[in-house]
Short mmCIF file of C-alpha atoms in Angstrom, two decimals:
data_model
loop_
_atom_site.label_atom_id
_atom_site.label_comp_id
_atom_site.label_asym_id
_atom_site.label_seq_id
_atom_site.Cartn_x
_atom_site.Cartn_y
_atom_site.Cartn_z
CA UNK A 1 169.34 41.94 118.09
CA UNK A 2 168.31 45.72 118.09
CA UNK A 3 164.87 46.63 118.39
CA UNK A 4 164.56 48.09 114.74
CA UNK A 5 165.97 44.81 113.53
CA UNK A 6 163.03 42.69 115.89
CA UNK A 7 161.14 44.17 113.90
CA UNK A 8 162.35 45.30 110.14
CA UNK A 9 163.38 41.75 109.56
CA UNK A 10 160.16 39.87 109.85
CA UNK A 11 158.71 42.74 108.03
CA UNK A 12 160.82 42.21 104.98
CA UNK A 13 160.66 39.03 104.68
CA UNK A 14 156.74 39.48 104.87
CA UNK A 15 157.14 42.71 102.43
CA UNK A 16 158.70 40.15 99.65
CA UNK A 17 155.86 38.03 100.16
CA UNK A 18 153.62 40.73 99.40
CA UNK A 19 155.29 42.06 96.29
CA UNK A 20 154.86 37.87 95.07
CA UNK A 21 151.28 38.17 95.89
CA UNK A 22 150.73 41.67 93.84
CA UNK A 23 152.69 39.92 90.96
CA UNK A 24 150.22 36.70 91.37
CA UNK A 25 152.73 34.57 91.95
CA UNK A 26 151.35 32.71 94.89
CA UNK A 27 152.93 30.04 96.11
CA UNK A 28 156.15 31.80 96.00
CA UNK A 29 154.01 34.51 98.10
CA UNK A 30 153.16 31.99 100.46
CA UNK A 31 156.46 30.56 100.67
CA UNK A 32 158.32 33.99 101.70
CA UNK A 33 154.93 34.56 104.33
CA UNK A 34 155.12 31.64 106.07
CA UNK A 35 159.38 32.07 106.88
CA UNK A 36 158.15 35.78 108.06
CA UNK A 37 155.79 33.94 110.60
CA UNK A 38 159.08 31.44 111.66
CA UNK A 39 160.67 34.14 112.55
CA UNK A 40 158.24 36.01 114.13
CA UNK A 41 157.94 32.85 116.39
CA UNK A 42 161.70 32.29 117.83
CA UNK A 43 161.53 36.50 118.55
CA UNK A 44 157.91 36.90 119.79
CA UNK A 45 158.15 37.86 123.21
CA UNK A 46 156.83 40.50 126.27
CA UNK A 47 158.94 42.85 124.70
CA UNK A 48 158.12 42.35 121.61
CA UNK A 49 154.39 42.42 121.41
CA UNK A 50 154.17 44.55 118.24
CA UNK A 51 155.23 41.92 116.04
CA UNK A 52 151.85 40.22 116.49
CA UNK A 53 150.78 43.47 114.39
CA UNK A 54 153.03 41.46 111.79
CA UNK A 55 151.30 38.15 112.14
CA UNK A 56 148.16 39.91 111.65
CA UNK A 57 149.64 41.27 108.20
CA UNK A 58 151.24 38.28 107.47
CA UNK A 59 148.07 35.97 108.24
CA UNK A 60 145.83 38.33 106.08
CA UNK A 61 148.16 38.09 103.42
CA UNK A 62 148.21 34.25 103.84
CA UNK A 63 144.40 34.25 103.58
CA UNK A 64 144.55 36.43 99.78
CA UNK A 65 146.66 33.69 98.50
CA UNK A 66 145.11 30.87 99.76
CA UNK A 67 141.86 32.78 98.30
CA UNK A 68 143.47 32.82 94.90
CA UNK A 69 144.31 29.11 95.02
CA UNK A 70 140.75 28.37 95.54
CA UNK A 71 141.87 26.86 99.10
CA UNK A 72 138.93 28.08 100.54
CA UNK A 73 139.40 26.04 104.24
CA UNK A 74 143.24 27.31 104.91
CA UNK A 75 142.00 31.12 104.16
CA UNK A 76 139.28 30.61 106.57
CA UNK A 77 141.13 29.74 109.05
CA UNK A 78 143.93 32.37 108.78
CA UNK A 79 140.77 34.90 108.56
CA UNK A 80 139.59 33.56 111.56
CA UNK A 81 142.63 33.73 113.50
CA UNK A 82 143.35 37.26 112.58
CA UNK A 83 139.84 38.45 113.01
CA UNK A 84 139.11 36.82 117.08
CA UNK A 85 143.05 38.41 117.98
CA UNK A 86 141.81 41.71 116.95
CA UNK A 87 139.92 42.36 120.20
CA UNK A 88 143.07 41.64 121.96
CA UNK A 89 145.20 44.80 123.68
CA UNK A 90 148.34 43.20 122.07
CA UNK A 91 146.90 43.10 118.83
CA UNK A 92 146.32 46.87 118.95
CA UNK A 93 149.70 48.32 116.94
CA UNK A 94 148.03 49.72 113.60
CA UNK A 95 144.90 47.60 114.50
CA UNK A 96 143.05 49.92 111.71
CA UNK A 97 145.01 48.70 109.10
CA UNK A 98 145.44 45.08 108.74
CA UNK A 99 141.56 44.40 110.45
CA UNK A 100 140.29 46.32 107.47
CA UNK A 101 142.04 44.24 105.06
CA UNK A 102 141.06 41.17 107.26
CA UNK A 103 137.57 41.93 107.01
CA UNK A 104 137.83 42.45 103.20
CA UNK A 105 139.47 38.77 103.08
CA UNK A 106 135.63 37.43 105.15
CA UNK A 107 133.84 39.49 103.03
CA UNK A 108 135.68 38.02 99.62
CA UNK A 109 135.71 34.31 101.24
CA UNK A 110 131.99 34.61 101.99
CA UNK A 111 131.31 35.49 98.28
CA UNK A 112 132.92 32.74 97.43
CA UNK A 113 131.20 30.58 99.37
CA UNK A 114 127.38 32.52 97.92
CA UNK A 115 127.17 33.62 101.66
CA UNK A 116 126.10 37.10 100.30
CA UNK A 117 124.55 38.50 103.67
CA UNK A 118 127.52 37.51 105.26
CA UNK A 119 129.66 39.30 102.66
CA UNK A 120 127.68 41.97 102.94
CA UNK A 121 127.96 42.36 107.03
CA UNK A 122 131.47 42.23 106.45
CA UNK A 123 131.62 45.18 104.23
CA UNK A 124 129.09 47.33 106.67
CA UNK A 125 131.62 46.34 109.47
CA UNK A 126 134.17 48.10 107.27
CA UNK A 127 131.89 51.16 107.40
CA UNK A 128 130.67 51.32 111.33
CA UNK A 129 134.29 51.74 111.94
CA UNK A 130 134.88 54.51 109.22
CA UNK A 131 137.69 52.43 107.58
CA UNK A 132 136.54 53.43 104.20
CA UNK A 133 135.62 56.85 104.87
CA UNK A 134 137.17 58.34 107.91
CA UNK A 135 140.47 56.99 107.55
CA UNK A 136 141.55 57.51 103.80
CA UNK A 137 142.86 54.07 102.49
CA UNK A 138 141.78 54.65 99.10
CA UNK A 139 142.78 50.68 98.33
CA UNK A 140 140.48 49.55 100.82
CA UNK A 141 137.50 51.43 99.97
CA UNK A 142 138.09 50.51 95.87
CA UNK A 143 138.05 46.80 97.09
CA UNK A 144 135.04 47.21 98.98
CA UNK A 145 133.19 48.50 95.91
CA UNK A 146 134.56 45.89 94.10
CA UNK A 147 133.93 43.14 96.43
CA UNK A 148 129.94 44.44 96.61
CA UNK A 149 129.91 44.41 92.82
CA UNK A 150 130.77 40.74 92.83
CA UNK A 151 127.83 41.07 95.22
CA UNK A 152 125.57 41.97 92.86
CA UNK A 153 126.90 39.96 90.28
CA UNK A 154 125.42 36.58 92.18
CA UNK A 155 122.63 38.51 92.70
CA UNK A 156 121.90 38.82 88.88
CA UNK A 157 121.66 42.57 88.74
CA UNK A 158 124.23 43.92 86.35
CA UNK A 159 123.44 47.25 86.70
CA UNK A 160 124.44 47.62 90.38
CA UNK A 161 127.76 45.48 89.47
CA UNK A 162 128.55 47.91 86.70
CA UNK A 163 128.09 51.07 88.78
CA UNK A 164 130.27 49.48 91.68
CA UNK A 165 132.97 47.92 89.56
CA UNK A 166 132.95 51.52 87.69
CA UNK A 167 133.23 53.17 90.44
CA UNK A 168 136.13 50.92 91.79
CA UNK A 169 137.87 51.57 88.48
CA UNK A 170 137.70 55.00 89.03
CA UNK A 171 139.20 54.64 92.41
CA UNK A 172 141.98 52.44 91.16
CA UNK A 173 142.98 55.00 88.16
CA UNK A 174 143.43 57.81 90.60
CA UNK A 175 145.35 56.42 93.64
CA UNK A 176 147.62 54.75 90.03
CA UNK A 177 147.11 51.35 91.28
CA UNK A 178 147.41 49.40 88.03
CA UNK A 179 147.17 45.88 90.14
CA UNK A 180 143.97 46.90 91.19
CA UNK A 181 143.15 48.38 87.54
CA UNK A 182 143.42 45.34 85.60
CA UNK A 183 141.65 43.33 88.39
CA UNK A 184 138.70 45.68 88.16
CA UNK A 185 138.74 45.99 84.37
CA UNK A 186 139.10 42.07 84.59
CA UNK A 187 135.92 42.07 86.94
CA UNK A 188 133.97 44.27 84.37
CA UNK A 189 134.47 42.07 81.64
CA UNK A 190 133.39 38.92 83.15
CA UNK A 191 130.44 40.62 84.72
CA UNK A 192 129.56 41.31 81.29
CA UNK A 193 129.89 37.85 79.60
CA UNK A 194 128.46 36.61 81.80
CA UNK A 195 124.58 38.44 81.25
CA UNK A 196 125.73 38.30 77.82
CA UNK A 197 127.25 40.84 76.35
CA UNK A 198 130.24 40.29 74.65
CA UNK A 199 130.90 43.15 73.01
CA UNK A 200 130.87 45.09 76.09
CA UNK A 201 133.19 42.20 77.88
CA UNK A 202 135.76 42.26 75.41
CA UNK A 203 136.12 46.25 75.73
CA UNK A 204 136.74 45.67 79.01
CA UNK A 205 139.03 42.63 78.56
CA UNK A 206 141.07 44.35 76.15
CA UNK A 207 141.77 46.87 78.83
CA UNK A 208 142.75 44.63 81.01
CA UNK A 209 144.99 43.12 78.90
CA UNK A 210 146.89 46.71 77.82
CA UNK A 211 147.26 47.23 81.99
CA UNK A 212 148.44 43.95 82.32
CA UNK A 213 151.14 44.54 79.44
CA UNK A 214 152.44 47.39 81.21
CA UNK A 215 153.03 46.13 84.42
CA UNK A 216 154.89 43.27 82.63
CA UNK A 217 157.18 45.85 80.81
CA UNK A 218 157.74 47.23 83.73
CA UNK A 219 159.36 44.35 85.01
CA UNK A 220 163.37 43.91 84.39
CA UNK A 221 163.61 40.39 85.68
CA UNK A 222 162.83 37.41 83.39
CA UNK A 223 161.81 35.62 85.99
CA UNK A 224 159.78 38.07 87.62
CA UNK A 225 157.66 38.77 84.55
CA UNK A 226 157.03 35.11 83.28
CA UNK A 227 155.95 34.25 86.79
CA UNK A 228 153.45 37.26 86.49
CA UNK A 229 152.35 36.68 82.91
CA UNK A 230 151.60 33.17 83.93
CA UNK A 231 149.56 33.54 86.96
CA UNK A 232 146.19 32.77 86.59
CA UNK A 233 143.97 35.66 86.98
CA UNK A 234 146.57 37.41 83.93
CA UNK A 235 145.99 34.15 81.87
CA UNK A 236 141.88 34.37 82.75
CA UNK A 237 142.58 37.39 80.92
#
């Protein structure tokens, strides 16, 4: 096999995973990210060290489904895995990238386990290395703010949740993420009900719910869009 296909074929495999996971359908997800880590395993070699950059990916991406299924243990230990390799020298290749989205997986998994200081270590770890400021990933820094809203959310104080969650939004609109739009408008509302105010929630709900439509009409296949309509953060929604 050449090198471009060592590599590009793993990645594929793990790229159809991810395009599952942004459509909410996780166990299909999971299904496409753990043959990506099979084959990483029969080609893994001296000479083929970058892949692990893959597993990394792949692991991470593991971890956000696992965290949607409420399987709280597996994502923890896919976290963990990820997060000890990334001292290693052959865990280097685009080390900036898929560490930043691991430590946005601890910092979500720690919310949901009310370990707020821990969460909230996470997210400073994210700013010692300038991940969120330095280097531009616009999708990392939105899910920071969001993740620190939630944050503040268990904390009771709605008017820190608001201004992160807003400010997320804001993000989201102008990098034209709507995945992360409907999430964040989804956040809002619930944030809202939840100190009660439903008026306010249902503004927010209802915008969810026009993002949401779009994506959906977006999608040709049948499939495809009936798997995303029924996932369950749309049908929170």
């Amino acid at each position: 096999m050449k090198t471009g296909e060592l590599y590009d074929t793993p990645k594929l495999i793990n790229t159809i995973g991810w395009v599952y996971h942004q459509l909410g359908q996780v166990d299909q997800a999971i299904r496409f990210n753990e043959e990506c880590l099979e084959s990483v395993r029969k080609l893994l070699g001296p000479e083929a060290t970058n892949l692990n950059e893959i597993v990394a990916q792949t692991r991470t991406t593991l971890a956000e489904n696992y965290l949607a299924k409420g399987d709280l243990d597996t994502a923890r230990t896919h976290l963990e895995f990820v997060f000890e390799n990334s001292r290693r020298e052959d865990y280097a290749f685009v080390r900036p990238r898929w560490k930043a989205r691991c430590l946005l997986g601890l910092a979500e998994l720690a919310v949901a386990e009310s370990r707020l200081d821990d969460a909230e270590s996470y997210l400073a770890g994210l700013r010692d290395e300038g991940w969120t400021d330095r280097i531009p990933y616009k999708k990392y820094q939105l899910r920071a703010r969001r993740i620190q809203g939630d944050i503040w959310v268990a904390r009771a104080d709605l008017g820190r949740a608001v201004a992160d969650y807003e400010w997320a939004l804001a993000k989201a609109r102008e990098i034209g993420n709507p995945t992360e739009i409907w999430k964040t408008e989804a956040a809002l509302g619930e944030a809202h009900l939840r100190f009660g105010q439903p008026e306010s929630a249902r503004e927010y709900y209802l915008a969810a719910k026009s993002t949401i439509g779009r994506i959906a009409d977006g999608l040709s296949d049948p499939q495809l869009k009936k798997g995303f309509l029924d996932s369950e953060g749309v049908r929170r929604v």
